[in-house]
PDB file of C-alpha atoms in Angstrom:
ATOM      1  CA  MET Y 367     -42.691  -1.522  -2.313  1.00 82.00           C
ATOM      2  CA  THR Y 368     -43.470  -4.314  -0.078  1.00 90.00           C
ATOM      3  CA  GLU Y 369     -39.795  -5.144  -0.151  1.00 93.00           C
ATOM      4  CA  THR Y 370     -38.895  -1.904   1.212  1.00 94.00           C
ATOM      5  CA  LEU Y 371     -41.688  -1.623   3.653  1.00 93.00           C
ATOM      6  CA  ILE Y 372     -40.245  -4.884   5.469  1.00 95.00           C
ATOM      7  CA  TRP Y 373     -36.932  -3.399   5.285  1.00 95.00           C
ATOM      8  CA  ILE Y 374     -37.812  -0.388   7.024  1.00 95.00           C
ATOM      9  CA  ILE Y 375     -39.735  -2.482   9.668  1.00 95.00           C
ATOM     10  CA  VAL Y 376     -36.578  -4.564  10.004  1.00 95.00           C
ATOM     11  CA  VAL Y 377     -34.232  -1.904  10.821  1.00 95.00           C
ATOM     12  CA  LEU Y 378     -36.575   0.049  12.891  1.00 95.00           C
ATOM     13  CA  VAL Y 379     -37.115  -3.133  15.025  1.00 96.00           C
ATOM     14  CA  ALA Y 380     -33.689  -3.699  14.912  1.00 96.00           C
ATOM     15  CA  ILE Y 381     -33.246  -0.129  16.343  1.00 94.00           C
ATOM     16  CA  GLY Y 382     -35.665  -0.619  18.812  1.00 94.00           C
ATOM     17  CA  LEU Y 383     -33.568  -3.600  20.003  1.00 96.00           C
ATOM     18  CA  TYR Y 384     -30.541  -1.667  20.256  1.00 94.00           C
ATOM     19  CA  LEU Y 385     -32.173   1.269  22.194  1.00 94.00           C
ATOM     20  CA  SER Y 386     -33.667  -1.231  24.579  1.00 94.00           C
ATOM     21  CA  TRP Y 387     -30.595  -3.042  25.242  1.00 95.00           C
ATOM     22  CA  THR Y 388     -28.902   0.347  26.017  1.00 94.00           C
ATOM     23  CA  ALA Y 389     -31.501   1.371  27.890  1.00 94.00           C
ATOM     24  CA  GLY Y 390     -31.053  -2.181  30.097  1.00 93.00           C
ATOM     25  CA  ARG Y 391     -27.599  -1.553  30.650  1.00 95.00           C
ATOM     26  CA  LEU Y 392     -28.012   2.047  31.479  1.00 94.00           C
ATOM     27  CA  ASP Y 393     -30.465   0.604  34.255  1.00 95.00           C
ATOM     28  CA  ARG Y 394     -27.931  -2.100  35.394  1.00 96.00           C
ATOM     29  CA  LEU Y 395     -25.035   0.289  35.714  1.00 96.00           C
ATOM     30  CA  HIS Y 396     -27.416   2.555  37.974  1.00 96.00           C
ATOM     31  CA  ALA Y 397     -28.314  -0.321  40.045  1.00 96.00           C
ATOM     32  CA  ARG Y 398     -24.203  -1.148  40.352  1.00 97.00           C
ATOM     33  CA  ILE Y 399     -24.042   2.344  41.446  1.00 97.00           C
ATOM     34  CA  ASP Y 400     -26.353   1.980  43.911  1.00 97.00           C
ATOM     35  CA  ALA Y 401     -24.811  -1.496  45.470  1.00 98.00           C
ATOM     36  CA  ALA Y 402     -21.499   0.147  45.485  1.00 98.00           C
ATOM     37  CA  ARG Y 403     -22.428   3.466  47.365  1.00 97.00           C
ATOM     38  CA  ALA Y 404     -24.367   0.832  49.612  1.00 98.00           C
ATOM     39  CA  ALA Y 405     -20.906  -0.882  50.334  1.00 98.00           C
ATOM     40  CA  LEU Y 406     -19.066   2.410  50.352  1.00 98.00           C
ATOM     41  CA  ASP Y 407     -21.552   3.735  52.859  1.00 97.00           C
ATOM     42  CA  ALA Y 408     -21.297   0.476  54.974  1.00 97.00           C
ATOM     43  CA  GLN Y 409     -17.258   0.807  54.911  1.00 97.00           C
ATOM     44  CA  LEU Y 410     -17.221   4.415  56.137  1.00 98.00           C
ATOM     45  CA  LEU Y 411     -19.534   3.650  58.851  1.00 97.00           C
ATOM     46  CA  ARG Y 412     -17.433   0.866  60.056  1.00 97.00           C
ATOM     47  CA  ARG Y 413     -14.559   2.836  59.920  1.00 97.00           C
ATOM     48  CA  ALA Y 414     -16.082   5.564  61.772  1.00 97.00           C
ATOM     49  CA  SER Y 415     -17.547   3.360  64.140  1.00 96.00           C
ATOM     50  CA  VAL Y 416     -14.215   1.747  64.777  1.00 95.00           C
ATOM     51  CA  ALA Y 417     -12.435   5.062  65.038  1.00 96.00           C
ATOM     52  CA  GLN Y 418     -14.974   6.103  67.602  1.00 96.00           C
ATOM     53  CA  GLU Y 419     -15.104   3.084  69.796  1.00 94.00           C
ATOM     54  CA  LEU Y 420     -11.116   3.474  69.554  1.00 93.00           C
ATOM     55  CA  ALA Y 421     -11.509   7.292  71.046  1.00 94.00           C
ATOM     56  CA  THR Y 422     -13.731   5.961  73.799  1.00 94.00           C
ATOM     57  CA  SER Y 423     -11.424   3.082  74.590  1.00 90.00           C
ATOM     58  CA  GLY Y 424      -9.318   4.906  77.154  1.00 88.00           C
ATOM     59  CA  VAL Y 425      -6.047   3.730  75.406  1.00 87.00           C
ATOM     60  CA  LEU Y 426      -5.211   6.851  73.333  1.00 89.00           C
ATOM     61  CA  ASP Y 427      -4.039  10.177  74.998  1.00 88.00           C
ATOM     62  CA  PRO Y 428      -6.926  12.456  76.051  1.00 92.00           C
ATOM     63  CA  ALA Y 429      -6.181  15.219  72.823  1.00 92.00           C
ATOM     64  CA  ALA Y 430      -5.863  12.176  70.349  1.00 92.00           C
ATOM     65  CA  SER Y 431      -8.951  10.736  71.926  1.00 94.00           C
ATOM     66  CA  ILE Y 432     -11.125  13.873  71.920  1.00 96.00           C
ATOM     67  CA  VAL Y 433      -9.652  14.676  67.970  1.00 96.00           C
ATOM     68  CA  LEU Y 434     -10.392  11.039  66.890  1.00 96.00           C
ATOM     69  CA  TYR Y 435     -13.841  11.085  68.668  1.00 97.00           C
ATOM     70  CA  GLU Y 436     -15.082  14.465  67.237  1.00 97.00           C
ATOM     71  CA  ALA Y 437     -13.976  13.454  63.601  1.00 97.00           C
ATOM     72  CA  ALA Y 438     -15.798  10.132  63.690  1.00 97.00           C
ATOM     73  CA  HIS Y 439     -18.938  11.691  65.130  1.00 97.00           C
ATOM     74  CA  ALA Y 440     -19.046  14.349  62.726  1.00 97.00           C
ATOM     75  CA  ALA Y 441     -18.440  11.807  59.975  1.00 97.00           C
ATOM     76  CA  ARG Y 442     -21.337   9.528  61.120  1.00 96.00           C
ATOM     77  CA  GLN Y 443     -23.728  12.339  61.674  1.00 96.00           C
ATOM     78  CA  ALA Y 444     -23.004  14.330  58.443  1.00 96.00           C
ATOM     79  CA  GLU Y 445     -25.796  15.337  56.194  1.00 96.00           C
ATOM     80  CA  GLU Y 446     -25.365  13.805  52.586  1.00 93.00           C
ATOM     81  CA  GLU Y 447     -24.437  17.143  51.246  1.00 94.00           C
ATOM     82  CA  HIS Y 448     -21.193  17.657  53.676  1.00 96.00           C
ATOM     83  CA  ARG Y 449     -20.275  13.697  54.032  1.00 96.00           C
ATOM     84  CA  GLU Y 450     -17.369  14.091  51.491  1.00 97.00           C
ATOM     85  CA  VAL Y 451     -15.694  16.791  53.587  1.00 97.00           C
ATOM     86  CA  ALA Y 452     -16.703  14.821  57.044  1.00 97.00           C
ATOM     87  CA  GLU Y 453     -15.197  11.456  55.719  1.00 97.00           C
ATOM     88  CA  SER Y 454     -11.936  13.614  54.725  1.00 97.00           C
ATOM     89  CA  GLU Y 455     -11.788  15.586  58.238  1.00 97.00           C
ATOM     90  CA  LEU Y 456     -11.888  11.625  59.683  1.00 97.00           C
ATOM     91  CA  SER Y 457      -8.910  10.345  57.200  1.00 97.00           C
ATOM     92  CA  GLN Y 458      -6.895  13.371  58.567  1.00 97.00           C
ATOM     93  CA  ALA Y 459      -7.732  12.908  62.283  1.00 96.00           C
ATOM     94  CA  LEU Y 460      -6.614   9.371  61.868  1.00 96.00           C
ATOM     95  CA  ARG Y 461      -3.435  10.027  60.077  1.00 95.00           C
ATOM     96  CA  ALA Y 462      -2.998  12.610  62.821  1.00 94.00           C
ATOM     97  CA  VAL Y 463      -3.411  10.581  65.477  1.00 94.00           C
ATOM     98  CA  PHE Y 464      -1.510   7.622  64.126  1.00 93.00           C
ATOM     99  CA  ALA Y 465       1.412   9.803  62.617  1.00 89.00           C
ATOM    100  CA  GLU Y 466       3.499   8.484  65.284  1.00 83.00           C
ATOM    101  CA  PRO Y 467       3.980   4.788  65.705  1.00 83.00           C
ATOM    102  CA  GLN Y 468       3.986   5.115  69.683  1.00 84.00           C
ATOM    103  CA  GLN Y 469       0.389   5.735  69.427  1.00 86.00           C
ATOM    104  CA  LEU Y 470      -0.474   2.351  67.509  1.00 89.00           C
ATOM    105  CA  GLU Y 471       1.736   0.482  70.268  1.00 89.00           C
ATOM    106  CA  ALA Y 472      -0.011   2.083  72.976  1.00 86.00           C
ATOM    107  CA  VAL Y 473      -3.316   0.527  71.361  1.00 89.00           C
ATOM    108  CA  ARG Y 474      -1.529  -3.005  70.667  1.00 90.00           C
ATOM    109  CA  ALA Y 475      -0.590  -3.127  74.161  1.00 90.00           C
ATOM    110  CA  ALA Y 476      -3.829  -2.659  75.572  1.00 88.00           C
ATOM    111  CA  PRO Y 477      -6.071  -5.378  76.519  1.00 89.00           C
ATOM    112  CA  GLY Y 478      -7.932  -6.174  73.501  1.00 85.00           C
ATOM    113  CA  GLY Y 479      -5.509  -3.691  71.742  1.00 85.00           C
ATOM    114  CA  GLU Y 480      -4.338  -5.769  68.980  1.00 90.00           C
ATOM    115  CA  GLU Y 481      -7.673  -6.722  67.967  1.00 91.00           C
ATOM    116  CA  ALA Y 482      -8.659  -3.189  67.868  1.00 89.00           C
ATOM    117  CA  ALA Y 483      -5.658  -2.183  65.751  1.00 90.00           C
ATOM    118  CA  GLY Y 484      -6.112  -4.881  63.545  1.00 92.00           C
ATOM    119  CA  GLU Y 485     -10.064  -3.970  63.186  1.00 93.00           C
ATOM    120  CA  LEU Y 486      -9.006  -0.509  62.511  1.00 93.00           C
ATOM    121  CA  ALA Y 487      -6.554  -1.157  59.610  1.00 93.00           C
ATOM    122  CA  GLU Y 488      -8.949  -3.548  58.081  1.00 95.00           C
ATOM    123  CA  ALA Y 489     -11.170  -0.514  58.188  1.00 94.00           C
ATOM    124  CA  VAL Y 490      -9.079   2.201  56.973  1.00 95.00           C
ATOM    125  CA  ARG Y 491      -8.059  -0.582  54.072  1.00 94.00           C
ATOM    126  CA  ARG Y 492     -10.908  -1.188  52.646  1.00 96.00           C
ATOM    127  CA  VAL Y 493     -12.518   2.515  52.393  1.00 97.00           C
ATOM    128  CA  PRO Y 494     -10.387   3.484  49.438  1.00 96.00           C
ATOM    129  CA  MET Y 495     -11.538  -0.001  47.582  1.00 97.00           C
ATOM    130  CA  ALA Y 496     -14.887   0.477  48.331  1.00 97.00           C
ATOM    131  CA  ARG Y 497     -15.010   4.132  46.998  1.00 98.00           C
ATOM    132  CA  ARG Y 498     -12.939   3.162  43.960  1.00 97.00           C
ATOM    133  CA  PHE Y 499     -15.832   0.494  43.109  1.00 98.00           C
ATOM    134  CA  HIS Y 500     -18.339   3.093  43.432  1.00 98.00           C
ATOM    135  CA  ASN Y 501     -16.327   5.771  41.418  1.00 98.00           C
ATOM    136  CA  ASP Y 502     -15.657   3.269  38.486  1.00 98.00           C
ATOM    137  CA  ALA Y 503     -19.211   2.583  38.334  1.00 97.00           C
ATOM    138  CA  VAL Y 504     -20.128   6.398  38.465  1.00 98.00           C
ATOM    139  CA  GLY Y 505     -17.604   6.796  35.473  1.00 97.00           C
ATOM    140  CA  ALA Y 506     -19.139   4.073  33.193  1.00 96.00           C
ATOM    141  CA  ALA Y 507     -22.523   5.087  33.722  1.00 96.00           C
ATOM    142  CA  ARG Y 508     -21.723   8.998  32.908  1.00 96.00           C
ATOM    143  CA  ARG Y 509     -19.628   7.664  29.573  1.00 96.00           C
ATOM    144  CA  LEU Y 510     -22.870   6.050  28.701  1.00 95.00           C
ATOM    145  CA  ARG Y 511     -25.120   8.564  29.291  1.00 94.00           C
ATOM    146  CA  GLU Y 512     -23.002  11.206  27.569  1.00 93.00           C
ATOM    147  CA  HIS Y 513     -23.752   9.325  24.372  1.00 93.00           C
ATOM    148  CA  ARG Y 514     -26.078  11.176  21.808  1.00 94.00           C
ATOM    149  CA  LYS Y 515     -28.403   8.217  21.614  1.00 92.00           C
ATOM    150  CA  VAL Y 516     -28.931   8.204  25.005  1.00 93.00           C
ATOM    151  CA  ARG Y 517     -29.463  11.598  25.656  1.00 91.00           C
ATOM    152  CA  TRP Y 518     -31.817  11.910  22.534  1.00 93.00           C
ATOM    153  CA  PHE Y 519     -34.075   9.388  23.138  1.00 93.00           C
ATOM    154  CA  ARG Y 520     -34.063  10.009  26.853  1.00 91.00           C
ATOM    155  CA  LEU Y 521     -32.771   6.598  27.857  1.00 91.00           C
ATOM    156  CA  ALA Y 522     -31.922   7.540  31.463  1.00 89.00           C
ATOM    157  CA  GLY Y 523     -35.326   8.697  32.416  1.00 87.00           C
ATOM    158  CA  HIS Y 524     -35.724  10.353  35.202  1.00 89.00           C
ATOM    159  CA  ALA Y 525     -32.270   8.983  36.995  1.00 89.00           C
ATOM    160  CA  PRO Y 526     -30.207  11.895  38.504  1.00 91.00           C
ATOM    161  CA  PHE Y 527     -27.347  12.066  37.022  1.00 92.00           C
ATOM    162  CA  PRO Y 528     -24.642  10.230  38.751  1.00 95.00           C
ATOM    163  CA  LEU Y 529     -21.908  11.756  40.946  1.00 95.00           C
ATOM    164  CA  ALA Y 530     -18.496  10.211  42.569  1.00 96.00           C
ATOM    165  CA  PHE Y 531     -17.823  10.223  45.974  1.00 97.00           C
ATOM    166  CA  GLU Y 532     -14.735  12.651  46.249  1.00 96.00           C
ATOM    167  CA  MET Y 533     -12.933  12.372  49.822  1.00 97.00           C
ATOM    168  CA  ASP Y 534      -9.350  12.056  50.856  1.00 96.00           C
ATOM    169  CA  ASP Y 535      -9.016   8.400  51.892  1.00 93.00           C
ATOM    170  CA  GLU Y 536      -5.399   7.952  52.379  1.00 94.00           C
ATOM    171  CA  PRO Y 537      -4.839   5.839  55.547  1.00 92.00           C
ATOM    172  CA  PRO Y 538      -2.009   6.624  58.065  1.00 91.00           C
ATOM    173  CA  THR Y 539       0.995   4.976  57.487  1.00 88.00           C
ATOM    174  CA  ALA Y 540       1.546   3.358  60.688  1.00 84.00           C
ATOM    175  CA  LEU Y 541      -2.071   0.963  59.673  1.00 82.00           C
ATOM    176  CA  THR Y 542      -0.893   0.358  56.371  1.00 79.00           C
ATOM    177  CA  ASP Y 543       2.244  -0.666  57.341  1.00 67.00           C
ATOM    178  CA  ARG Y 544       0.795  -3.199  59.833  1.00 47.00           C
ATOM    179  CA  VAL Y 545      -1.582  -4.626  57.051  1.00 43.00           C
ATOM    180  CA  ALA Y 546       1.334  -4.944  54.878  1.00 40.00           C
TER     181      ALA Y 546
END
């Protein structure tokens, strides 16, 4: 009887330790999501700021400046539930403005344009990487949260279900050719 009781206690302690480890892992994944989201937000803000600065610099033609400024301003001011759409529209505006290599050459020919073009190319290159890191962390947390043990024992607590950030982040070819 005593030996059986000891084994039951050992098994319960092992289960408790395993559940505690799983809850800690889930907590670390949520922290990783928060850090990746902050990095993504920083990269999106940087891209919108550089695009807005470029649009107001006077080196682009007026129509391109207006399109780029409005898209960048909308991306910076978007509410959280509309942010993916606004950022996708900024990506589309960047592709439209820099669809022709002459536009990039005009930027590079202006005083300080070489640095501006480089900064914009860096910004549009980093956004897809930051989004990929965020979405990878979200995927890992979602897979863990789908396990029965996590649901049955409510190991996720009151943390909201993580959502991926889906947007069009394809950079303009003129800018990617420049980085390569």
